[in-house]
Short mmCIF file of C-alpha atoms and ligand atoms in Angstrom, two decimals:
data_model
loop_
_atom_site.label_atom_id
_atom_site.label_comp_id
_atom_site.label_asym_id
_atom_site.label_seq_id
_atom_site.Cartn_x
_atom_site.Cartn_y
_atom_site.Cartn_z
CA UNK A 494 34.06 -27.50 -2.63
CA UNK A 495 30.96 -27.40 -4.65
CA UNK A 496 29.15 -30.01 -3.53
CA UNK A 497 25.60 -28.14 -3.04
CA UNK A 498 22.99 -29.49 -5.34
CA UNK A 499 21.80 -27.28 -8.06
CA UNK A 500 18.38 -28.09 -9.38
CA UNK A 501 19.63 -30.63 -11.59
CA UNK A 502 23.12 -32.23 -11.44
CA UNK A 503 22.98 -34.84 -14.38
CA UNK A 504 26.35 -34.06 -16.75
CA UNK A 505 25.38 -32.87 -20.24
CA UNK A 506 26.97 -31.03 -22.80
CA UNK A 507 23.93 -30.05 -24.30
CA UNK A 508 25.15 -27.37 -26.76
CA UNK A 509 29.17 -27.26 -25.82
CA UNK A 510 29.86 -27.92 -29.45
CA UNK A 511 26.79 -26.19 -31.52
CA UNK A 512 27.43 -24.79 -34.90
CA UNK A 513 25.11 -21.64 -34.95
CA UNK A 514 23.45 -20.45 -38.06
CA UNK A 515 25.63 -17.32 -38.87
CA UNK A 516 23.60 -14.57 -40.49
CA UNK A 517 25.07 -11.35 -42.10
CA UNK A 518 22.43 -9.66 -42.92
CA UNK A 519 20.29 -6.50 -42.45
CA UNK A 520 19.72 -6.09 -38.56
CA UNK A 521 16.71 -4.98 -36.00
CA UNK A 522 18.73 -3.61 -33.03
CA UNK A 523 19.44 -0.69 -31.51
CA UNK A 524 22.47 1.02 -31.20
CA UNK A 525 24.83 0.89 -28.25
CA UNK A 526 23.94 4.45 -27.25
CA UNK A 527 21.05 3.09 -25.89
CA UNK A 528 23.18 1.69 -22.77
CA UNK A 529 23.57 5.21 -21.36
CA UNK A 530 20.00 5.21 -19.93
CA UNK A 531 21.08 2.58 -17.62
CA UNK A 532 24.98 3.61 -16.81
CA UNK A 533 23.69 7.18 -15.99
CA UNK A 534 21.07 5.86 -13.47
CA UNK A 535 23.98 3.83 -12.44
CA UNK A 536 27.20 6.29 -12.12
CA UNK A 537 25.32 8.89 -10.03
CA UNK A 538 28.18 12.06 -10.77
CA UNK A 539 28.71 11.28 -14.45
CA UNK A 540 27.43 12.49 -17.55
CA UNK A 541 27.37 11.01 -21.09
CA UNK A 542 27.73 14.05 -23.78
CA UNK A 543 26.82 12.17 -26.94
CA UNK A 544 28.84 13.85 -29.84
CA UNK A 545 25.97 12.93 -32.75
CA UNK A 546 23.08 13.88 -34.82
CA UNK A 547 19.81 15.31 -34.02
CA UNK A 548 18.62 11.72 -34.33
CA UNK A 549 20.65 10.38 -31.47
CA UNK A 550 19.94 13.36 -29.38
CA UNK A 551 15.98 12.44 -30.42
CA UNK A 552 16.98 8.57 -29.19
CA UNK A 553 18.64 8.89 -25.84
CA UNK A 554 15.64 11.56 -25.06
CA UNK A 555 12.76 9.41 -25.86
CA UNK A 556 14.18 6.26 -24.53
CA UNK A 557 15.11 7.37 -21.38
CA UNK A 558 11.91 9.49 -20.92
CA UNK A 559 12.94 11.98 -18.67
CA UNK A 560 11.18 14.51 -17.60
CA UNK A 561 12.03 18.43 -19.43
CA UNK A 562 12.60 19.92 -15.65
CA UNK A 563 14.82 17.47 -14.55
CA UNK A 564 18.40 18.06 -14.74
CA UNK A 565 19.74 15.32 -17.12
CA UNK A 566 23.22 13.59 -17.12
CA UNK A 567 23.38 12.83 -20.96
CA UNK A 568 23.12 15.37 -23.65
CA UNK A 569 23.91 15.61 -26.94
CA UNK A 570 26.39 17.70 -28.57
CA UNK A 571 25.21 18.15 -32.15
CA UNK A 572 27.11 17.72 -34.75
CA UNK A 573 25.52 20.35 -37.63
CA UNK A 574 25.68 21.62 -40.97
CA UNK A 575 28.99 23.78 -40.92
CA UNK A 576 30.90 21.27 -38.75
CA UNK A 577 30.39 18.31 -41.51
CA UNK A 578 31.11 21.07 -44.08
CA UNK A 579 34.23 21.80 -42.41
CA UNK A 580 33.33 25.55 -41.80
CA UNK A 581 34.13 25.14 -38.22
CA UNK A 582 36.66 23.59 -36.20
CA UNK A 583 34.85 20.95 -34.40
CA UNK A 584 36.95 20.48 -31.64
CA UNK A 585 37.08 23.69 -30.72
CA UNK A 586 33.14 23.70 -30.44
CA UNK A 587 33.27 20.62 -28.47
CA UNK A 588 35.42 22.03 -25.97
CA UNK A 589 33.20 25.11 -26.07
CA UNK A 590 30.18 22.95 -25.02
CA UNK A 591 32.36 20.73 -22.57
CA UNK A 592 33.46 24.12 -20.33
CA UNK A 593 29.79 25.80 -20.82
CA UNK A 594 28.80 22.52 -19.63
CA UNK A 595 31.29 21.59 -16.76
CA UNK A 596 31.10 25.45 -15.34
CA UNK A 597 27.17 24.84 -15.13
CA UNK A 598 27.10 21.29 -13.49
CA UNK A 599 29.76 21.23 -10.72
CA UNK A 600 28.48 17.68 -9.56
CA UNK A 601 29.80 15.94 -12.42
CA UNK A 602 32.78 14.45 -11.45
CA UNK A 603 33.13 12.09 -14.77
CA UNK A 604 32.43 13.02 -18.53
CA UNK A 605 31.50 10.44 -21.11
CA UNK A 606 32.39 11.55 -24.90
CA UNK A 607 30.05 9.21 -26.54
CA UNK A 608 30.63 8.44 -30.43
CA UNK A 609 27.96 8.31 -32.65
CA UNK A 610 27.55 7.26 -36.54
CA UNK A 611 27.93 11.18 -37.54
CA UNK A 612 31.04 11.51 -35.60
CA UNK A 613 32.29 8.30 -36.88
CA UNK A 614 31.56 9.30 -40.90
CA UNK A 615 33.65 12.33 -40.00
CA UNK A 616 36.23 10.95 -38.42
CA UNK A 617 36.26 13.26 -35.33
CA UNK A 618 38.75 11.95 -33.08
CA UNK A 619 37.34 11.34 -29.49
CA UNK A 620 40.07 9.99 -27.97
CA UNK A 621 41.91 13.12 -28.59
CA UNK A 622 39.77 15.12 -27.49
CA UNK A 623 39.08 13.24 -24.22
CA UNK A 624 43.07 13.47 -23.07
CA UNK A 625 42.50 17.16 -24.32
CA UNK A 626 39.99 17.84 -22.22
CA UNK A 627 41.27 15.40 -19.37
CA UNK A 628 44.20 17.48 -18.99
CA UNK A 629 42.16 20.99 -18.47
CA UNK A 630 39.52 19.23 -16.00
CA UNK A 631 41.02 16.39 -14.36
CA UNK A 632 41.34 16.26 -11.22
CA UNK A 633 37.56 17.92 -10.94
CA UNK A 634 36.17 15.49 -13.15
CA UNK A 635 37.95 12.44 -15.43
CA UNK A 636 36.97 12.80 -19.33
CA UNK A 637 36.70 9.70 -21.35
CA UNK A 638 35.31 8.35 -24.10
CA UNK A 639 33.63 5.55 -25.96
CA UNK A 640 31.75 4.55 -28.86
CA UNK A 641 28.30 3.82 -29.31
CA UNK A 642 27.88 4.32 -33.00
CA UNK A 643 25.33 1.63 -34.41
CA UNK A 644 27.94 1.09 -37.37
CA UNK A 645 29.93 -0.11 -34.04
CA UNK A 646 27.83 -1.41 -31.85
CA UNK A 647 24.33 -3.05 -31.27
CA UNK A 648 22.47 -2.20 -27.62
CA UNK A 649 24.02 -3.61 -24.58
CA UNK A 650 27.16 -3.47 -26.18
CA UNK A 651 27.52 0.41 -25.47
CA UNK A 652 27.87 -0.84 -21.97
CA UNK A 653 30.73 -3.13 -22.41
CA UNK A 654 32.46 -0.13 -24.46
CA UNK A 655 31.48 2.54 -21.83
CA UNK A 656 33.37 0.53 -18.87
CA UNK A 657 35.69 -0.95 -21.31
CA UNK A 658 37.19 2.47 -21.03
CA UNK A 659 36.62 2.65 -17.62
CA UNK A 660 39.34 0.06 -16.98
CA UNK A 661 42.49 1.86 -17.19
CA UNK A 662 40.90 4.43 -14.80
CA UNK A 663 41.46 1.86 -11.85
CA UNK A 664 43.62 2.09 -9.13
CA UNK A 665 46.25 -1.00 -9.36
CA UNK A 666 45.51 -3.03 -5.98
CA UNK A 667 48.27 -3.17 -3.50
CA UNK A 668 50.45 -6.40 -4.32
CA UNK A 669 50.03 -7.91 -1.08
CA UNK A 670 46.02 -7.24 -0.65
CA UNK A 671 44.00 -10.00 0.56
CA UNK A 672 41.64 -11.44 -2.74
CA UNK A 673 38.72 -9.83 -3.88
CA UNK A 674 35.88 -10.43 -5.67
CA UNK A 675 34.46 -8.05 -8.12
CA UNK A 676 30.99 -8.04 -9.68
CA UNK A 677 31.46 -6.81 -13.22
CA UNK A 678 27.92 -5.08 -14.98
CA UNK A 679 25.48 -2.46 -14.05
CA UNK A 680 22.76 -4.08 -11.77
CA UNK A 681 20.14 -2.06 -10.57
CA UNK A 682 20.99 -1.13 -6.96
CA UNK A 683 18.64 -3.31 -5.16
CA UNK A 684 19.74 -6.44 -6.99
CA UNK A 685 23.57 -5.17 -6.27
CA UNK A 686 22.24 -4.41 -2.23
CA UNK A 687 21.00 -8.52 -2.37
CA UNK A 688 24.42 -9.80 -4.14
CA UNK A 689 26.45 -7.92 -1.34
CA UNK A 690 24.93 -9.64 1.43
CA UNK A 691 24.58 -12.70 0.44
CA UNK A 692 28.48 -12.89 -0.61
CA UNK A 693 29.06 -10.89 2.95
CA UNK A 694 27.40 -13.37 4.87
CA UNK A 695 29.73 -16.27 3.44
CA UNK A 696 32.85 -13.73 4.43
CA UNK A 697 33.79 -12.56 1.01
CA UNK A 698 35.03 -9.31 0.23
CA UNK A 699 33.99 -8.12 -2.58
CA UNK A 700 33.41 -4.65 -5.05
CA UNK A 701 31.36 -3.72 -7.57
CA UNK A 702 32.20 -2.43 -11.22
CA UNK A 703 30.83 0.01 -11.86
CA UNK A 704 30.53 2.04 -9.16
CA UNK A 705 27.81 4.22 -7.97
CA UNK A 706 30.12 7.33 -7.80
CA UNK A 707 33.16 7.78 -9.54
CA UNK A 708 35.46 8.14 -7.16
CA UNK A 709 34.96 4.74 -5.69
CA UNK A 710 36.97 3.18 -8.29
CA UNK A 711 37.38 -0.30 -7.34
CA UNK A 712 41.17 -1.26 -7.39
CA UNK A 713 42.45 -4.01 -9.72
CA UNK A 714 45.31 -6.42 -9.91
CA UNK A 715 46.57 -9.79 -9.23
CA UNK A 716 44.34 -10.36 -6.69
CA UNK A 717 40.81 -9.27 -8.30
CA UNK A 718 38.77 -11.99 -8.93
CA UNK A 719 35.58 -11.43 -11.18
CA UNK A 720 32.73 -12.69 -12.07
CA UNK A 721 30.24 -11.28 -15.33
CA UNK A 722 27.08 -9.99 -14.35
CA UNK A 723 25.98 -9.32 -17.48
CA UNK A 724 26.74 -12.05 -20.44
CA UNK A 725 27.78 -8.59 -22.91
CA UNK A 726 31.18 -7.10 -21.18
CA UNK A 727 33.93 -9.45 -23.67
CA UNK A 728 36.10 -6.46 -24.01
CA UNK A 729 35.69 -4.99 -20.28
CA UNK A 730 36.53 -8.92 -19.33
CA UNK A 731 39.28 -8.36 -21.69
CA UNK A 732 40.82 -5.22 -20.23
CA UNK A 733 40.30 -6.77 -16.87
CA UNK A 734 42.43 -9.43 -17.55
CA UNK A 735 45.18 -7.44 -19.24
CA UNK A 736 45.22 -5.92 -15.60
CA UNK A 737 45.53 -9.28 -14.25
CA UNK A 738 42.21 -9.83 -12.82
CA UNK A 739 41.36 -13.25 -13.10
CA UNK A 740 38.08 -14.47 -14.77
CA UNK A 741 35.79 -16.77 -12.78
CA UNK A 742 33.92 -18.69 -15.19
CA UNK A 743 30.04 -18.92 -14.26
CA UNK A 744 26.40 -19.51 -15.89
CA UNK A 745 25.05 -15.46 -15.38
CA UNK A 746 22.81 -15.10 -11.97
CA UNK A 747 19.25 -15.62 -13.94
CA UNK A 748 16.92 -17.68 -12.04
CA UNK A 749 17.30 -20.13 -9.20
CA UNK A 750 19.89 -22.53 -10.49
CA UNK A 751 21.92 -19.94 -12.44
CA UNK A 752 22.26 -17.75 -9.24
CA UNK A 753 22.80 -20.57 -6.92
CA UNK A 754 26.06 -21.77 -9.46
CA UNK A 755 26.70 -17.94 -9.73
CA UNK A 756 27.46 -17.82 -6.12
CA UNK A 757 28.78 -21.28 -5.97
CA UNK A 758 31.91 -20.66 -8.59
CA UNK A 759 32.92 -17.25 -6.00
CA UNK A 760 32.21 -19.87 -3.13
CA UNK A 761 34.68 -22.35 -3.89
CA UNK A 762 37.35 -19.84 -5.30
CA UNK A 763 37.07 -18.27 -1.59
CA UNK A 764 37.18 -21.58 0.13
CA UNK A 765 33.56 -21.05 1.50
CA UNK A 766 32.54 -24.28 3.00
CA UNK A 767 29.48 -26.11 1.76
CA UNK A 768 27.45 -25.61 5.60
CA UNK A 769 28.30 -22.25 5.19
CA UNK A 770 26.88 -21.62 1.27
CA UNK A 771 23.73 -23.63 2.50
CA UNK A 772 22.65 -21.58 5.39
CA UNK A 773 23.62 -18.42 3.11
CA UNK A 774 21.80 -19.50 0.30
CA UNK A 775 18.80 -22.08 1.37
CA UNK A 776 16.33 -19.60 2.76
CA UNK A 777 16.26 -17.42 -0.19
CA UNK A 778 16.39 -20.20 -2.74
CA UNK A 779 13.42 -22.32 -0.80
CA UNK A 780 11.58 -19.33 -1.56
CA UNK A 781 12.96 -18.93 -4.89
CA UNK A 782 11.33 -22.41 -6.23
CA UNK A 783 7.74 -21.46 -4.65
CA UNK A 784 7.21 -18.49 -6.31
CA UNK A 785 8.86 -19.70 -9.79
CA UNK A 786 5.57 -23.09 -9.64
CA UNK A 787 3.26 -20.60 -10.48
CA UNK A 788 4.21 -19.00 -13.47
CA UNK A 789 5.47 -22.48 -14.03
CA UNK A 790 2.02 -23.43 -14.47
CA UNK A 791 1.56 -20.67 -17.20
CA UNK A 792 4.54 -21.21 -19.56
CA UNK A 793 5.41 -24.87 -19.25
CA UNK A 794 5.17 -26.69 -23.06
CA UNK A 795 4.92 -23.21 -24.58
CA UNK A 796 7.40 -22.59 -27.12
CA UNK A 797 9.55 -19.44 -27.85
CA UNK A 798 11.61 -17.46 -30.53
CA UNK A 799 14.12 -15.03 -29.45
CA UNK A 800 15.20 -12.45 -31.80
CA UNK A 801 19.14 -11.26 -31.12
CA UNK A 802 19.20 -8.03 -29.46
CA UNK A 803 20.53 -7.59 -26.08
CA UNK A 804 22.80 -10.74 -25.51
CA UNK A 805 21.11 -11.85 -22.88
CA UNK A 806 19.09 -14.35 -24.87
CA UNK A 807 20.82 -17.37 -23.80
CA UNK A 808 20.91 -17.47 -20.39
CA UNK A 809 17.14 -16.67 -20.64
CA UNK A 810 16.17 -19.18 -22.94
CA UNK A 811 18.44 -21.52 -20.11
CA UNK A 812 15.83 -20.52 -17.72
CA UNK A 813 13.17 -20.50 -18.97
CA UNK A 814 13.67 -24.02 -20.54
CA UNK A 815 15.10 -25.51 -17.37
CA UNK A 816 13.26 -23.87 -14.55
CA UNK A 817 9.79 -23.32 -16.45
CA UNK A 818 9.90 -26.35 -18.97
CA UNK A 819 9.57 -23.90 -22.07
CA UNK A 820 10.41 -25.28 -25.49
CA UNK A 821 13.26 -23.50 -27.52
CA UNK A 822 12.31 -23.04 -31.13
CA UNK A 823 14.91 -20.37 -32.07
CA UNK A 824 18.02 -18.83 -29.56
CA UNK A 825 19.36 -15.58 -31.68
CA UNK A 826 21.91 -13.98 -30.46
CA UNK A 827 23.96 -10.69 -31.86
CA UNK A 828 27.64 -12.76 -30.86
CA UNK A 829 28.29 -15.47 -29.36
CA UNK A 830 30.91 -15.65 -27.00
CA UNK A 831 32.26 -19.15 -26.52
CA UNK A 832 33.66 -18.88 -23.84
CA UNK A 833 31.75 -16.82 -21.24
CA UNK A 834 28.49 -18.79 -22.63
CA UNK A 835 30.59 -21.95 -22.22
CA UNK A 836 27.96 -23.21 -18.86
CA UNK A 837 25.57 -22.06 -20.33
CA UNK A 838 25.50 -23.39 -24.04
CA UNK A 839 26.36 -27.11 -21.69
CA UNK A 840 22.74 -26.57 -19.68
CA UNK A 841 21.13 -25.96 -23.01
CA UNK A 842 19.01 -28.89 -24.31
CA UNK A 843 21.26 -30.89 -27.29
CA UNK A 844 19.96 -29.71 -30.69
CA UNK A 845 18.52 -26.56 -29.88
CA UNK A 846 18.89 -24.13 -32.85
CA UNK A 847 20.89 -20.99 -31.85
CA UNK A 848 21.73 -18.54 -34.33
CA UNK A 849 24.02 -15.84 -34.47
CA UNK A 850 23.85 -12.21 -36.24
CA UNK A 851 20.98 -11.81 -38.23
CA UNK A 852 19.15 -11.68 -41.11
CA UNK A 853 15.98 -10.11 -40.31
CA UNK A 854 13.63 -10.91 -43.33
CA UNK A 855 15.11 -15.00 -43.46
CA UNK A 856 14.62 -15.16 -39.35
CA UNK A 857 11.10 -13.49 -39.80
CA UNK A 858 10.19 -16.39 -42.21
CA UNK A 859 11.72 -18.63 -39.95
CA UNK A 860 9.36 -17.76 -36.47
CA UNK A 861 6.05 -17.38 -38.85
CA UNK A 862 6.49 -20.98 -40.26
CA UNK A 863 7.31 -21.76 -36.58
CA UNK A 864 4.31 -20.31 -35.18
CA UNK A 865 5.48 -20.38 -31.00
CA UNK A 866 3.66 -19.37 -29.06
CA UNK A 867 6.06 -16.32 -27.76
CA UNK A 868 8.31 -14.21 -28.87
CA UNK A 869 11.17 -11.95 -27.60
CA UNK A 870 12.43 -9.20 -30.10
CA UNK A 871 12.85 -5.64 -30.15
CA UNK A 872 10.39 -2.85 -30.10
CA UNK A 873 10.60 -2.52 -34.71
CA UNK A 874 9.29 -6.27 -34.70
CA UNK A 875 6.44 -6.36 -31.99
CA UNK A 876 3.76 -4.92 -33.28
CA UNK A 877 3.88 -6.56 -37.03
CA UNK A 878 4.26 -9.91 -35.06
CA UNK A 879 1.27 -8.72 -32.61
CA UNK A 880 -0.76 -8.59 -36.23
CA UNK A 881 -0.05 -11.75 -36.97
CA UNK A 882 -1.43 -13.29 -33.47
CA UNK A 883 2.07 -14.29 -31.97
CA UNK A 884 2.55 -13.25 -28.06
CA UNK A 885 5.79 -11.18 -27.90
CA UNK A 886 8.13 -9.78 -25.11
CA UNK A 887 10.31 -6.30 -25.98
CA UNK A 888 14.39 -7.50 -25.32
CA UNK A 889 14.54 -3.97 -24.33
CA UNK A 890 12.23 -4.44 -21.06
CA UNK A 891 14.35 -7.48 -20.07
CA UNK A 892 17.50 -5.32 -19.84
CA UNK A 893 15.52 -2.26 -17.78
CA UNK A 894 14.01 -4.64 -15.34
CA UNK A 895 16.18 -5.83 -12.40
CA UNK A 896 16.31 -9.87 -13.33
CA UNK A 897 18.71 -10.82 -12.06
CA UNK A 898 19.58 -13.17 -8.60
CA UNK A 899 17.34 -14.59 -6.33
CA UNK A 900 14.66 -12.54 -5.11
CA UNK A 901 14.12 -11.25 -8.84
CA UNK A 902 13.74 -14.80 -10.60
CA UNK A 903 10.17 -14.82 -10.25
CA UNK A 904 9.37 -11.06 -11.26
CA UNK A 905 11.94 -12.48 -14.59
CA UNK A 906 9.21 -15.91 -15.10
CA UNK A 907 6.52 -13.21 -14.79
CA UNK A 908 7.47 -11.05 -17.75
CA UNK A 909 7.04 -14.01 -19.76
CA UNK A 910 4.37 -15.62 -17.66
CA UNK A 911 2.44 -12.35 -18.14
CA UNK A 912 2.02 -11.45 -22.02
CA UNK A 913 0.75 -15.10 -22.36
CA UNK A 914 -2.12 -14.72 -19.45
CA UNK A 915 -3.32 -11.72 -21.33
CA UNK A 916 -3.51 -13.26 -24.97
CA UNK A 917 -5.56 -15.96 -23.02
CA UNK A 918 -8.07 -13.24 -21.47
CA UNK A 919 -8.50 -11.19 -24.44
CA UNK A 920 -9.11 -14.98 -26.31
CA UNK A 921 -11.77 -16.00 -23.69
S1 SF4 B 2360 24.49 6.58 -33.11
FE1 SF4 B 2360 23.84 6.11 -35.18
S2 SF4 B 2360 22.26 4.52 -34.96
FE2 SF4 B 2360 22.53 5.50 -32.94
S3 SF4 B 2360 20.97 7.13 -32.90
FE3 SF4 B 2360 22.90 8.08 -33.62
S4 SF4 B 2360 22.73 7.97 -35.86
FE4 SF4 B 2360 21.21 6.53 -35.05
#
């Protein structure tokens, strides 16, 4: 099947076959650390001991603003003076802090060792000390670890690393299990609590990866079936596959017509009929289109720049072109992955420029001879573009936000819909 009619069903390529512009250059993102303030909200019993600098420890803190009587689950094991002078045997100080820290907190049940730049220069091998450490703790709690180094990785790719090494921690699914689908990316729980029942109602079975506790490891196999939640997991896709999950390819679950083919492409590889997908689906996306005309109203013929930062920048600038009728003037993006962008890149407009890496200084000429009237970048460019009278939108709000799937599109148009409204008031 697959018959339901997405918003628009004329065949285009639109921009199967672009050639980005590939910059090389010095880059405005942040580092993949920055992913554990979302996968800690997310895996309720874990904790993410970043293995770094004061400067990390100064990062994670202020980014994910909690509060100093909370009890955390991230930390940072600092790396200090007589470690990098080799005065002191750094893995024996890391399992020091690991015990203090695993006698103290009996509700962790799963232990990130997160690599950072410092523990990178020195060469401190975390994988080591992981299995170490997995063999003293485990069964009480799992140890793994990841990087999240910015020499590594930029932003949301922290994520992809952190359940990357997630992967092998699966249960293999029973050979003769029925099929089922699993949901691959942290969502925030009320967006996962929609995706569920919608799915449910058209009789599919179905996980989600990752889980809110770590012991509901969703098995993997043969029969797994997933679909990307998130346009930044290439090597969790990867691992998933080597497992023999099979990849269903989709356009990510951002806005009315990239949810509706979202649930379409599980639809027809669970033989849901078409009567069934429309009573599912109809109700939610009649009232999907409503509340998308009025920010429609706001951003239609306004044009907008996206910096690369979080990887979602495609599928948004799909959106926002499609269902809002903004103009593209620049899509950056960190990478560009050809194939999971594949429906996408088709339902972007032919010609639009889409760039890949960056060069910050050449792409800031590049938006100020522009001039559009919007742009999304992260928080280092804002206010210097502010100064200059252009309307911009932090990437980083856009991954904190729950955007995606139905009942979120319009809260998504809003973000942009917003900024713009305000430029006009303070004009008036
Ligand atoms: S990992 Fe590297 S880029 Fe990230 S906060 Fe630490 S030192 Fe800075």
């Amino acid at each position: 099947m697959s018959t339901v009619i997405p918003i628009r069903s004329e065949k285009s390529t639109g921009c199967t076959d672009v050639i980005p512009l590939i910059e090389r250059g010095q880059r405005e993102v942040f580092c993949g650390l920055t992913g554990i303030i979302w996968l800690h909200r997310k895996i309720q019993d874990a904790f993410f001991l970043v293995v770094g600098s004061r400067t990390c420890a100064h990062l994670i803190q202020s980014a994910a603003g909690v509060m100093i009587f909370a009890e955390p689950r991230f930390g940072t094991a600092i790396i200090d003076e007589r470690d990098l002078a080799g005065l002191a045997d750094v893995h024996d100080e890391l399992d020091r802090v690991v015990n203090q820290l695993l006698n103290r907190r009996p509700d962790i049940k799963m232990l990130f060792l997160v690599g950072s730049c410092p523990s990178e220069v020195i060469k401190l091998d975390l994988s080591r000390a992981a299995e170490r450490l997995n063999q003293i703790h485990h069964p009480a709690v799992r140890v793994l670890n990841y990087s999240g180094s910015g020499i590594e990785t930029t932003f949301t790719q922290g994520e992809d690393a952190c359940l990357a090494a997630l992967v092998p921690a699966l249960p293999a699914a029973v050979a003769t299990a029925p099929k089922q689908l699993m949901v691959v990316g942290t969502l925030a729980d009320v967006v996962e609590d929609q995706m569920r029942s919608l799915l449910e109602k058209m009789g599919i079975s179905l996980c989600f990866f990752p889980p809110r506790k770590s012991h509901d490891l969703p098995a993997v196999g043969a029969n797994t079936r997933f679909l990307l939640a998130q346009p930044f997991l290439a090597d969790t896709a990867r691992a998933l596959q080597e497992r023999k999950a099979q990849y269903l390819p989709a356009p990510f679950p951002l806005g009315l017509e990239g949810t509706t083919a979202w649930l379409q492409e599980a639809a027809s590889e669970f033989g849901v009929s078409d009567q069934v997908f429309e009573q599912v689906t109809a109700g939610p996306r009649q009232r999907t289109e409503k509340a998308l005309a009025v920010h429609r109203q706001m951003l239609q013929g306004k044009s907008i720049f996206f910096f690369p930062d979080s990887q979602l920048e495609i599928p948004l600038a799909r959106f926002l072109h499609r269902e809002l009728n903004m103009q593209l003037v620049e899509v950056g993006t960190p990478y560009l992955h050809r194939q999971h962008m594949a429906k996408e890149l088709a339902w972007l407009p032919a010609g639009t420029r889409i760039s890949e890496g960056q060069d910050v200084d050449l792409q800031l000429d590049r938006c100020l001879k522009d001039k559009p009237d919007m742009v999304v970048c992260g928080l280092g460019l804002a206010n210097p573009l502010e100064a200059q009278g252009i309307t911009t939108k932090w990437a980083i709000e856009l991954v904190f936000t729950p955007i995606q799937g139905y009942e979120q599109a319009a809260d998504l148009a809003g973000l942009f819909s917003r900024p713009l409204k305000r430029r006009e008031k303070l004009a008036a």
